[in-house]
Amino acid sequence: ADLAAGLAFSQDIGKQLLQVWQNYGQVQAVRKQLTALDGKLAGNAARATQRALVEALLKQTVPLVSGSGEDGVNLRAINDGLTDIATDVEGADRAPTDGQRQVVAASEARYGKAQALWAKVRDGDLPKLDGELRKAGLAMVKVPPLGQIRQEKSEESEDMP
């Protein structure tokens, strides 16, 4: 029974990890395009409106890719916390502890906030920018479909000591 509970808990975490990582990949892809666009628009007074929108979107998405803390919505930090719990649960021959369940529940709440912020940007503010870009004859910012996400290399070292 304990092993079955651990397996079911692990599978639930795995589903959540997939969603978090997919959203993180989309955010990264959009931020990369926004950063390139910001550089392209810099110094062009005729494109001040578009540049202001680009800068606002970059600012809006910062919490999704940086910061930490119990209330933070950094998708990578949420992913890392869930990965740690998944590793602990998979390596145990007992049911998940109350502490592990609480950490996962807190991560789910943080992810809900992150997902809401990303949805606001992706479905509301980004289309507004794309409309302005289209009027100016510029390429729109594309959100990659979930099956076409390519993760950027981490800035953190993956080397073992």
Coordinates of N, CA, C and O in Angstrom, one line a residue:
A1 N 0.8 -1.2 0.0 CA 0.0 0.0 0.0 C 0.9 1.3 0.0 O 0.6 2.2 -0.7
D2 N 2.0 1.2 0.8 CA 2.9 2.4 0.9 C 3.6 2.6 -0.5 O 3.7 3.7 -0.9
L3 N 4.0 1.5 -1.1 CA 4.6 1.7 -2.4 C 3.7 2.2 -3.5 O 4.0 3.0 -4.3
A4 N 2.4 1.7 -3.4 CA 1.4 2.2 -4.4 C 1.1 3.7 -4.2 O 1.0 4.4 -5.1
A5 N 1.1 4.1 -2.9 CA 0.8 5.5 -2.6 C 2.0 6.3 -3.1 O 1.8 7.4 -3.7
G6 N 3.2 5.8 -2.9 CA 4.4 6.6 -3.4 C 4.4 6.7 -4.9 O 4.7 7.7 -5.5
L7 N 4.0 5.6 -5.6 CA 4.0 5.6 -7.0 C 3.0 6.6 -7.6 O 3.3 7.3 -8.5
A8 N 1.8 6.5 -7.0 CA 0.7 7.4 -7.4 C 1.1 8.9 -7.2 O 0.9 9.8 -8.1
F9 N 1.7 9.2 -6.1 CA 2.2 10.5 -5.7 C 3.3 11.0 -6.7 O 3.3 12.1 -7.2
S10 N 4.2 10.1 -7.0 CA 5.3 10.3 -8.0 C 4.7 10.6 -9.4 O 5.2 11.5 -10.1
Q11 N 3.7 9.9 -9.8 CA 3.1 10.1 -11.1 C 2.4 11.5 -11.2 O 2.5 12.2 -12.2
D12 N 1.8 11.8 -10.1 CA 1.1 13.2 -10.0 C 2.2 14.3 -10.1 O 2.0 15.3 -10.9
I13 N 3.3 14.1 -9.4 CA 4.4 15.1 -9.5 C 4.9 15.1 -10.9 O 5.2 16.2 -11.5
G14 N 5.1 14.0 -11.6 CA 5.6 13.9 -12.9 C 4.7 14.7 -13.9 O 5.2 15.4 -14.8
K15 N 3.4 14.6 -13.8 CA 2.5 15.4 -14.6 C 2.7 16.9 -14.4 O 2.7 17.6 -15.4
Q16 N 2.8 17.2 -13.1 CA 2.9 18.7 -12.8 C 4.3 19.2 -13.4 O 4.4 20.3 -13.9
L17 N 5.3 18.4 -13.2 CA 6.7 18.7 -13.7 C 6.6 19.0 -15.2 O 7.2 20.0 -15.7
L18 N 5.9 18.2 -15.9 CA 5.8 18.3 -17.4 C 5.2 19.7 -17.7 O 5.6 20.4 -18.6
Q19 N 4.1 20.0 -17.0 CA 3.4 21.3 -17.3 C 4.3 22.5 -17.0 O 4.4 23.4 -17.7
V20 N 5.0 22.4 -15.8 CA 5.8 23.5 -15.4 C 6.9 23.7 -16.4 O 7.2 24.8 -16.9
W21 N 7.6 22.6 -16.8 CA 8.7 22.7 -17.7 C 8.2 23.2 -19.1 O 9.0 23.9 -19.8
Q22 N 7.1 22.8 -19.6 CA 6.6 23.3 -20.8 C 6.3 24.8 -20.8 O 6.7 25.5 -21.7
N23 N 5.7 25.2 -19.7 CA 5.4 26.7 -19.6 C 6.8 27.4 -19.5 O 6.9 28.5 -20.1
Y24 N 7.7 26.9 -18.8 CA 9.0 27.5 -18.7 C 9.7 27.6 -20.1 O 10.2 28.7 -20.4
G25 N 9.6 26.6 -20.9 CA 10.1 26.6 -22.2 C 9.4 27.7 -23.1 O 10.1 28.4 -23.9
Q26 N 8.1 27.8 -23.0 CA 7.4 28.9 -23.7 C 7.9 30.3 -23.3 O 8.1 31.1 -24.1
V27 N 8.0 30.5 -22.0 CA 8.4 31.8 -21.5 C 9.8 32.1 -22.0 O 10.1 33.2 -22.4
Q28 N 10.7 31.1 -21.9 CA 12.1 31.3 -22.4 C 12.1 31.7 -23.8 O 12.8 32.7 -24.2
A29 N 11.3 31.0 -24.7 CA 11.3 31.3 -26.1 C 10.8 32.7 -26.4 O 11.3 33.4 -27.2
V30 N 9.7 33.1 -25.7 CA 9.1 34.4 -25.9 C 10.1 35.5 -25.4 O 10.3 36.5 -26.1
R31 N 10.7 35.3 -24.2 CA 11.7 36.3 -23.7 C 12.9 36.5 -24.7 O 13.4 37.6 -24.8
K32 N 13.3 35.4 -25.2 CA 14.4 35.5 -26.2 C 14.1 36.3 -27.4 O 14.8 37.2 -27.8
Q33 N 12.9 36.1 -27.9 CA 12.4 36.9 -29.0 C 12.2 38.4 -28.6 O 12.5 39.3 -29.4
L34 N 11.6 38.6 -27.4 CA 11.4 40.0 -26.9 C 12.8 40.7 -26.8 O 12.9 41.9 -27.1
T35 N 13.8 40.0 -26.2 CA 15.1 40.6 -26.0 C 15.7 41.0 -27.4 O 16.2 42.1 -27.5
A36 N 15.6 40.2 -28.4 CA 16.1 40.5 -29.7 C 15.4 41.7 -30.3 O 16.0 42.6 -30.9
L37 N 14.0 41.7 -30.1 CA 13.2 42.7 -30.7 C 13.5 44.1 -30.0 O 13.6 45.1 -30.6
D38 N 13.8 44.0 -28.7 CA 14.1 45.2 -27.9 C 15.4 45.9 -28.5 O 15.5 47.1 -28.7
G39 N 16.4 45.0 -28.8 CA 17.6 45.5 -29.4 C 17.4 46.1 -30.7 O 18.0 47.1 -31.1
K40 N 16.5 45.5 -31.5 CA 16.2 45.9 -32.9 C 15.5 47.3 -32.9 O 15.7 48.1 -33.8
L41 N 14.7 47.5 -31.9 CA 13.8 48.7 -31.8 C 14.6 49.8 -31.1 O 14.1 51.0 -31.2
A42 N 15.6 49.5 -30.4 CA 16.4 50.6 -29.6 C 16.8 51.7 -30.6 O 17.3 51.4 -31.7
G43 N 16.6 52.9 -30.1 CA 17.1 54.1 -30.9 C 16.2 54.5 -32.0 O 16.5 55.4 -32.7
N44 N 15.1 53.8 -32.3 CA 14.2 54.1 -33.4 C 13.0 54.8 -32.8 O 12.1 54.1 -32.3
A45 N 13.0 56.1 -32.9 CA 11.9 56.9 -32.3 C 10.5 56.5 -32.9 O 9.5 56.6 -32.2
A46 N 10.5 56.1 -34.1 CA 9.3 55.8 -34.8 C 8.7 54.5 -34.2 O 7.5 54.2 -34.4
R47 N 9.5 53.7 -33.6 CA 9.0 52.4 -33.0 C 9.0 52.5 -31.4 O 9.0 51.5 -30.8
A48 N 8.8 53.7 -30.9 CA 8.8 53.8 -29.4 C 7.6 53.1 -28.8 O 7.8 52.5 -27.7
T49 N 6.5 53.1 -29.5 CA 5.3 52.4 -28.9 C 5.5 50.9 -28.8 O 5.3 50.3 -27.8
Q50 N 6.1 50.4 -29.9 CA 6.4 48.9 -29.9 C 7.4 48.6 -28.8 O 7.3 47.6 -28.1
R51 N 8.5 49.4 -28.7 CA 9.5 49.1 -27.8 C 9.0 49.2 -26.4 O 9.4 48.4 -25.5
A52 N 8.1 50.2 -26.1 CA 7.6 50.3 -24.7 C 6.8 49.0 -24.4 O 6.9 48.5 -23.2
L53 N 6.0 48.5 -25.3 CA 5.3 47.3 -25.1 C 6.2 46.1 -24.9 O 6.0 45.2 -24.0
V54 N 7.3 46.0 -25.7 CA 8.3 44.9 -25.5 C 8.9 45.0 -24.1 O 9.0 44.0 -23.4
E55 N 9.3 46.2 -23.7 CA 9.9 46.3 -22.4 C 9.0 46.0 -21.3 O 9.4 45.4 -20.3
A56 N 7.7 46.3 -21.4 CA 6.7 46.0 -20.4 C 6.5 44.5 -20.3 O 6.4 43.9 -19.2
L57 N 6.5 43.8 -21.5 CA 6.4 42.3 -21.4 C 7.6 41.7 -20.8 O 7.5 40.7 -20.1
L58 N 8.8 42.2 -21.1 CA 10.0 41.6 -20.5 C 9.9 41.8 -19.0 O 10.2 40.8 -18.3
K59 N 9.5 42.9 -18.5 CA 9.4 43.2 -17.1 C 8.3 42.3 -16.5 O 8.5 41.7 -15.4
Q60 N 7.2 42.1 -17.2 CA 6.1 41.3 -16.6 C 6.6 39.8 -16.4 O 6.1 39.1 -15.6
T61 N 7.4 39.3 -17.3 CA 7.8 37.9 -17.3 C 9.0 37.6 -16.4 O 9.3 36.5 -16.2
V62 N 9.6 38.7 -15.9 CA 10.8 38.5 -15.0 C 10.5 37.5 -13.8 O 11.3 36.6 -13.5
P63 N 9.4 37.7 -13.1 CA 9.1 36.8 -12.0 C 9.0 35.3 -12.4 O 9.2 34.4 -11.6
L64 N 8.7 35.0 -13.7 CA 8.6 33.6 -14.1 C 9.9 33.0 -14.3 O 10.0 31.7 -14.4
V65 N 11.0 33.8 -14.4 CA 12.3 33.2 -14.7 C 13.4 33.5 -13.7 O 14.5 33.1 -13.8
S66 N 13.0 34.3 -12.7 CA 14.0 34.6 -11.6 C 13.3 34.8 -10.3 O 12.1 35.0 -10.2
G67 N 14.1 34.9 -9.3 CA 13.6 35.1 -7.9 C 13.4 33.7 -7.3 O 13.4 32.7 -7.9
S68 N 13.2 33.8 -6.0 CA 12.9 32.6 -5.2 C 12.0 33.0 -4.0 O 11.5 34.1 -3.9
G69 N 11.8 32.1 -3.1 CA 11.0 32.3 -2.0 C 9.7 31.5 -2.0 O 9.4 30.9 -3.1
E70 N 9.1 31.4 -0.9 CA 7.9 30.6 -0.8 C 6.7 31.0 -1.6 O 5.9 30.3 -2.0
D71 N 6.7 32.3 -2.0 CA 5.6 32.9 -2.7 C 6.0 33.1 -4.2 O 5.2 33.6 -5.0
G72 N 7.2 32.9 -4.5 CA 7.7 33.2 -5.9 C 7.1 32.3 -6.9 O 6.6 31.2 -6.7
V73 N 7.0 32.9 -8.2 CA 6.4 32.1 -9.3 C 7.5 31.8 -10.3 O 7.1 31.5 -11.5
N74 N 8.7 31.7 -9.9 CA 9.8 31.3 -10.8 C 9.6 29.9 -11.2 O 9.7 29.0 -10.4
L75 N 9.3 29.6 -12.5 CA 9.0 28.3 -12.9 C 10.2 27.3 -12.7 O 9.9 26.1 -12.4
R76 N 11.4 27.8 -12.9 CA 12.5 26.9 -12.7 C 12.6 26.5 -11.2 O 12.9 25.3 -10.9
A77 N 12.4 27.4 -10.3 CA 12.5 27.1 -8.9 C 11.4 26.1 -8.5 O 11.6 25.2 -7.7
I78 N 10.2 26.3 -9.1 CA 9.1 25.4 -8.8 C 9.4 24.0 -9.3 O 9.2 23.0 -8.6
N79 N 10.0 24.0 -10.5 CA 10.4 22.7 -11.1 C 11.5 22.0 -10.2 O 11.4 20.8 -9.9
D80 N 12.4 22.8 -9.7 CA 13.5 22.2 -8.9 C 13.0 21.6 -7.6 O 13.4 20.5 -7.2
G81 N 12.0 22.4 -7.0 CA 11.4 21.9 -5.7 C 10.7 20.6 -5.9 O 10.8 19.6 -5.1
L82 N 9.9 20.5 -7.0 CA 9.1 19.3 -7.3 C 10.0 18.2 -7.6 O 9.8 17.0 -7.3
T83 N 11.1 18.4 -8.4 CA 12.1 17.4 -8.7 C 12.7 16.8 -7.5 O 12.9 15.6 -7.4
D84 N 13.1 17.6 -6.5 CA 13.6 17.2 -5.3 C 12.7 16.2 -4.5 O 13.1 15.1 -4.0
I85 N 11.4 16.6 -4.4 CA 10.4 15.8 -3.8 C 10.2 14.5 -4.5 O 10.2 13.4 -4.0
A86 N 10.1 14.5 -5.9 CA 10.0 13.3 -6.7 C 11.1 12.4 -6.5 O 10.9 11.2 -6.3
T87 N 12.3 12.9 -6.4 CA 13.5 12.0 -6.2 C 13.4 11.4 -4.8 O 13.7 10.2 -4.7
D88 N 13.0 12.1 -3.8 CA 12.9 11.6 -2.4 C 11.9 10.5 -2.4 O 12.1 9.4 -1.8
V89 N 10.7 10.7 -3.0 CA 9.6 9.8 -3.0 C 10.0 8.5 -3.8 O 9.7 7.4 -3.3
E90 N 10.6 8.7 -4.9 CA 10.9 7.5 -5.7 C 12.0 6.6 -5.1 O 12.0 5.4 -5.3
G91 N 12.8 7.2 -4.2 CA 13.8 6.5 -3.5 C 13.4 5.9 -2.2 O 14.2 5.3 -1.5
A92 N 12.2 6.1 -1.8 CA 11.7 5.6 -0.5 C 10.8 4.4 -0.7 O 10.2 4.2 -1.8
D93 N 10.7 3.6 0.3 CA 9.8 2.4 0.3 C 8.7 2.6 1.3 O 8.2 1.7 1.9
R94 N 8.3 3.9 1.4 CA 7.1 4.2 2.2 C 6.2 5.2 1.5 O 6.6 5.8 0.5
A95 N 5.1 5.5 2.1 CA 4.2 6.5 1.5 C 4.8 7.8 1.7 O 5.6 8.1 2.6
P96 N 4.4 8.8 0.9 CA 4.9 10.2 1.0 C 4.6 10.7 2.4 O 3.5 10.4 3.0
T97 N 5.5 11.5 3.0 CA 5.2 12.1 4.3 C 4.3 13.3 4.1 O 4.1 13.9 3.0
D98 N 3.7 13.8 5.3 CA 2.9 15.0 5.3 C 3.7 16.2 4.8 O 3.2 17.0 4.1
G99 N 5.0 16.2 5.2 CA 5.8 17.4 4.8 C 6.0 17.4 3.3 O 5.9 18.5 2.6
Q100 N 6.2 16.2 2.7 CA 6.3 16.2 1.2 C 5.0 16.6 0.5 O 5.0 17.3 -0.5
R101 N 3.9 16.1 1.1 CA 2.6 16.5 0.5 C 2.4 18.0 0.6 O 1.9 18.6 -0.3
Q102 N 2.8 18.6 1.7 CA 2.6 20.0 1.9 C 3.5 20.8 0.9 O 3.1 21.8 0.4
V103 N 4.7 20.4 0.7 CA 5.6 21.0 -0.2 C 5.0 21.0 -1.6 O 5.0 22.0 -2.4
V104 N 4.5 19.8 -2.0 CA 3.9 19.7 -3.3 C 2.6 20.6 -3.5 O 2.5 21.2 -4.5
A105 N 1.8 20.6 -2.4 CA 0.6 21.5 -2.5 C 1.0 22.9 -2.6 O 0.4 23.7 -3.3
A106 N 2.1 23.3 -1.9 CA 2.6 24.7 -2.0 C 3.1 25.0 -3.4 O 2.9 26.1 -3.9
S107 N 3.8 24.0 -3.9 CA 4.3 24.2 -5.3 C 3.2 24.3 -6.3 O 3.2 25.1 -7.3
E108 N 2.1 23.5 -6.1 CA 1.0 23.6 -7.0 C 0.3 25.0 -6.9 O -0.1 25.5 -7.9
A109 N 0.3 25.5 -5.7 CA -0.3 26.9 -5.6 C 0.5 27.9 -6.3 O 0.0 28.8 -7.0
R110 N 1.8 27.8 -6.1 CA 2.8 28.7 -6.8 C 2.7 28.6 -8.3 O 2.7 29.6 -9.0
Y111 N 2.6 27.3 -8.7 CA 2.4 27.1 -10.2 C 1.1 27.7 -10.7 O 1.1 28.3 -11.8
G112 N 0.1 27.6 -9.9 CA -1.2 28.2 -10.3 C -1.1 29.7 -10.5 O -1.6 30.2 -11.5
K113 N -0.3 30.4 -9.7 CA -0.1 31.8 -9.8 C 0.8 32.1 -11.0 O 0.5 33.0 -11.8
A114 N 1.8 31.3 -11.2 CA 2.7 31.4 -12.4 C 1.9 31.2 -13.7 O 2.1 32.0 -14.6
Q115 N 1.1 30.2 -13.7 CA 0.3 29.9 -14.9 C -0.7 31.0 -15.2 O -0.9 31.3 -16.4
A116 N -1.3 31.6 -14.2 CA -2.2 32.7 -14.4 C -1.4 33.9 -15.0 O -1.9 34.6 -15.9
L117 N -0.2 34.2 -14.4 CA 0.6 35.3 -15.0 C 0.9 35.0 -16.4 O 0.8 35.9 -17.3
W118 N 1.4 33.8 -16.7 CA 1.8 33.5 -18.1 C 0.6 33.6 -19.0 O 0.7 34.1 -20.1
A119 N -0.6 33.1 -18.6 CA -1.8 33.1 -19.4 C -2.1 34.6 -19.7 O -2.5 34.9 -20.9
K120 N -2.0 35.5 -18.7 CA -2.3 36.9 -18.9 C -1.4 37.5 -20.0 O -1.8 38.2 -20.9
V121 N -0.1 37.2 -19.9 CA 0.9 37.7 -20.9 C 0.6 37.1 -22.2 O 0.5 37.8 -23.2
R122 N 0.5 35.7 -22.3 CA 0.4 35.0 -23.5 C -0.9 35.3 -24.3 O -0.9 35.5 -25.5
D123 N -2.0 35.4 -23.5 CA -3.3 35.5 -24.2 C -3.8 36.9 -24.2 O -4.8 37.2 -24.9
G124 N -3.2 37.8 -23.5 CA -3.7 39.2 -23.4 C -2.7 40.2 -23.9 O -2.9 40.9 -25.0
D125 N -1.6 40.3 -23.2 CA -0.6 41.4 -23.5 C 0.2 41.1 -24.8 O 0.5 42.0 -25.6
L126 N 0.6 39.9 -25.0 CA 1.3 39.5 -26.2 C 0.6 39.8 -27.5 O 1.1 40.3 -28.4
P127 N -0.7 39.4 -27.6 CA -1.5 39.7 -28.8 C -1.6 41.2 -29.1 O -1.6 41.6 -30.2
K128 N -1.6 42.0 -28.0 CA -1.6 43.5 -28.2 C -0.3 43.9 -28.9 O -0.3 44.7 -29.8
L129 N 0.8 43.4 -28.4 CA 2.1 43.7 -29.0 C 2.1 43.2 -30.4 O 2.6 44.0 -31.3
D130 N 1.7 42.0 -30.6 CA 1.7 41.5 -32.0 C 0.9 42.4 -33.0 O 1.3 42.6 -34.1
G131 N -0.2 42.9 -32.5 CA -1.0 43.8 -33.3 C -0.2 45.1 -33.7 O -0.3 45.5 -34.8
E132 N 0.5 45.6 -32.7 CA 1.3 46.8 -33.0 C 2.5 46.4 -33.9 O 2.8 47.2 -34.8
L133 N 3.1 45.3 -33.7 CA 4.2 44.8 -34.6 C 3.7 44.7 -36.1 O 4.3 45.1 -37.0
R134 N 2.5 44.1 -36.2 CA 1.9 43.8 -37.5 C 1.7 45.2 -38.2 O 2.0 45.3 -39.4
K135 N 1.1 46.1 -37.5 CA 0.9 47.5 -38.1 C 2.2 48.1 -38.6 O 2.2 48.8 -39.6
A136 N 3.3 47.8 -37.8 CA 4.6 48.4 -38.2 C 5.3 47.6 -39.2 O 6.4 47.9 -39.6
G137 N 4.7 46.5 -39.7 CA 5.3 45.6 -40.7 C 6.5 44.8 -40.1 O 7.3 44.4 -40.8
L138 N 6.4 44.5 -38.8 CA 7.4 43.7 -38.1 C 6.9 42.3 -37.8 O 5.7 42.1 -37.7
A139 N 7.8 41.4 -37.7 CA 7.5 40.0 -37.3 C 6.9 39.9 -35.9 O 7.3 40.6 -35.0
M140 N 5.9 39.1 -35.8 CA 5.2 38.9 -34.5 C 6.1 38.0 -33.6 O 6.9 37.2 -34.1
V141 N 5.8 38.1 -32.3 CA 6.5 37.2 -31.4 C 5.6 35.9 -31.3 O 4.4 35.9 -31.2
K142 N 6.3 34.8 -31.5 CA 5.6 33.5 -31.6 C 5.8 32.7 -30.3 O 6.9 32.6 -29.8
V143 N 4.7 32.2 -29.7 CA 4.8 31.3 -28.6 C 4.8 29.8 -29.2 O 3.9 29.4 -29.9
P144 N 5.9 29.1 -28.9 CA 6.0 27.8 -29.5 C 5.0 26.8 -29.0 O 4.6 26.9 -27.8
P145 N 4.4 26.0 -29.8 CA 3.5 25.0 -29.4 C 4.2 24.0 -28.4 O 5.4 23.9 -28.5
L146 N 3.5 23.4 -27.5 CA 4.1 22.6 -26.5 C 5.0 21.5 -27.0 O 6.1 21.2 -26.5
G147 N 4.7 21.0 -28.2 CA 5.5 19.9 -28.8 C 6.8 20.4 -29.4 O 7.6 19.6 -29.8
Q148 N 6.9 21.7 -29.6 CA 8.1 22.3 -30.3 C 9.0 23.1 -29.4 O 9.7 24.0 -29.8
I149 N 8.9 22.9 -28.1 CA 9.7 23.7 -27.1 C 11.1 23.1 -27.1 O 11.4 22.0 -26.9
R150 N 12.1 24.1 -27.2 CA 13.5 23.7 -27.0 C 14.0 24.5 -25.8 O 14.0 25.7 -25.8
Q151 N 14.4 23.8 -24.8 CA 14.9 24.4 -23.6 C 16.3 25.0 -23.9 O 17.2 24.4 -24.5
E152 N 16.5 26.2 -23.3 CA 17.8 26.9 -23.4 C 18.7 26.2 -22.4 O 18.2 25.7 -21.3
K153 N 20.0 26.3 -22.6 CA 21.0 25.8 -21.6 C 20.8 26.6 -20.4 O 20.7 27.8 -20.4
S154 N 21.0 25.9 -19.2 CA 20.9 26.6 -18.0 C 22.1 27.5 -17.8 O 23.2 27.1 -18.2
E155 N 21.9 28.6 -17.1 CA 23.1 29.5 -16.8 C 23.8 28.9 -15.6 O 25.0 29.2 -15.4
E156 N 23.2 28.0 -14.9 CA 23.8 27.4 -13.7 C 24.7 26.2 -14.2 O 24.4 25.6 -15.2
S157 N 25.8 26.0 -13.5 CA 26.6 24.9 -13.9 C 26.0 23.6 -13.6 O 25.4 23.4 -12.6
E158 N 26.1 22.7 -14.6 CA 25.6 21.3 -14.4 C 26.8 20.4 -14.0 O 26.6 19.2 -14.0
D159 N 28.0 20.9 -13.9 CA 29.1 20.1 -13.6 C 29.1 19.6 -12.2 O 28.7 20.3 -11.3
M160 N 29.6 18.4 -12.1 CA 29.8 17.8 -10.7 C 31.1 18.3 -10.1 O 32.1 18.5 -10.9
P161 N 31.2 18.5 -8.8 CA 32.4 19.0 -8.2 C 33.5 17.9 -8.3 O 33.3 16.7 -8.4

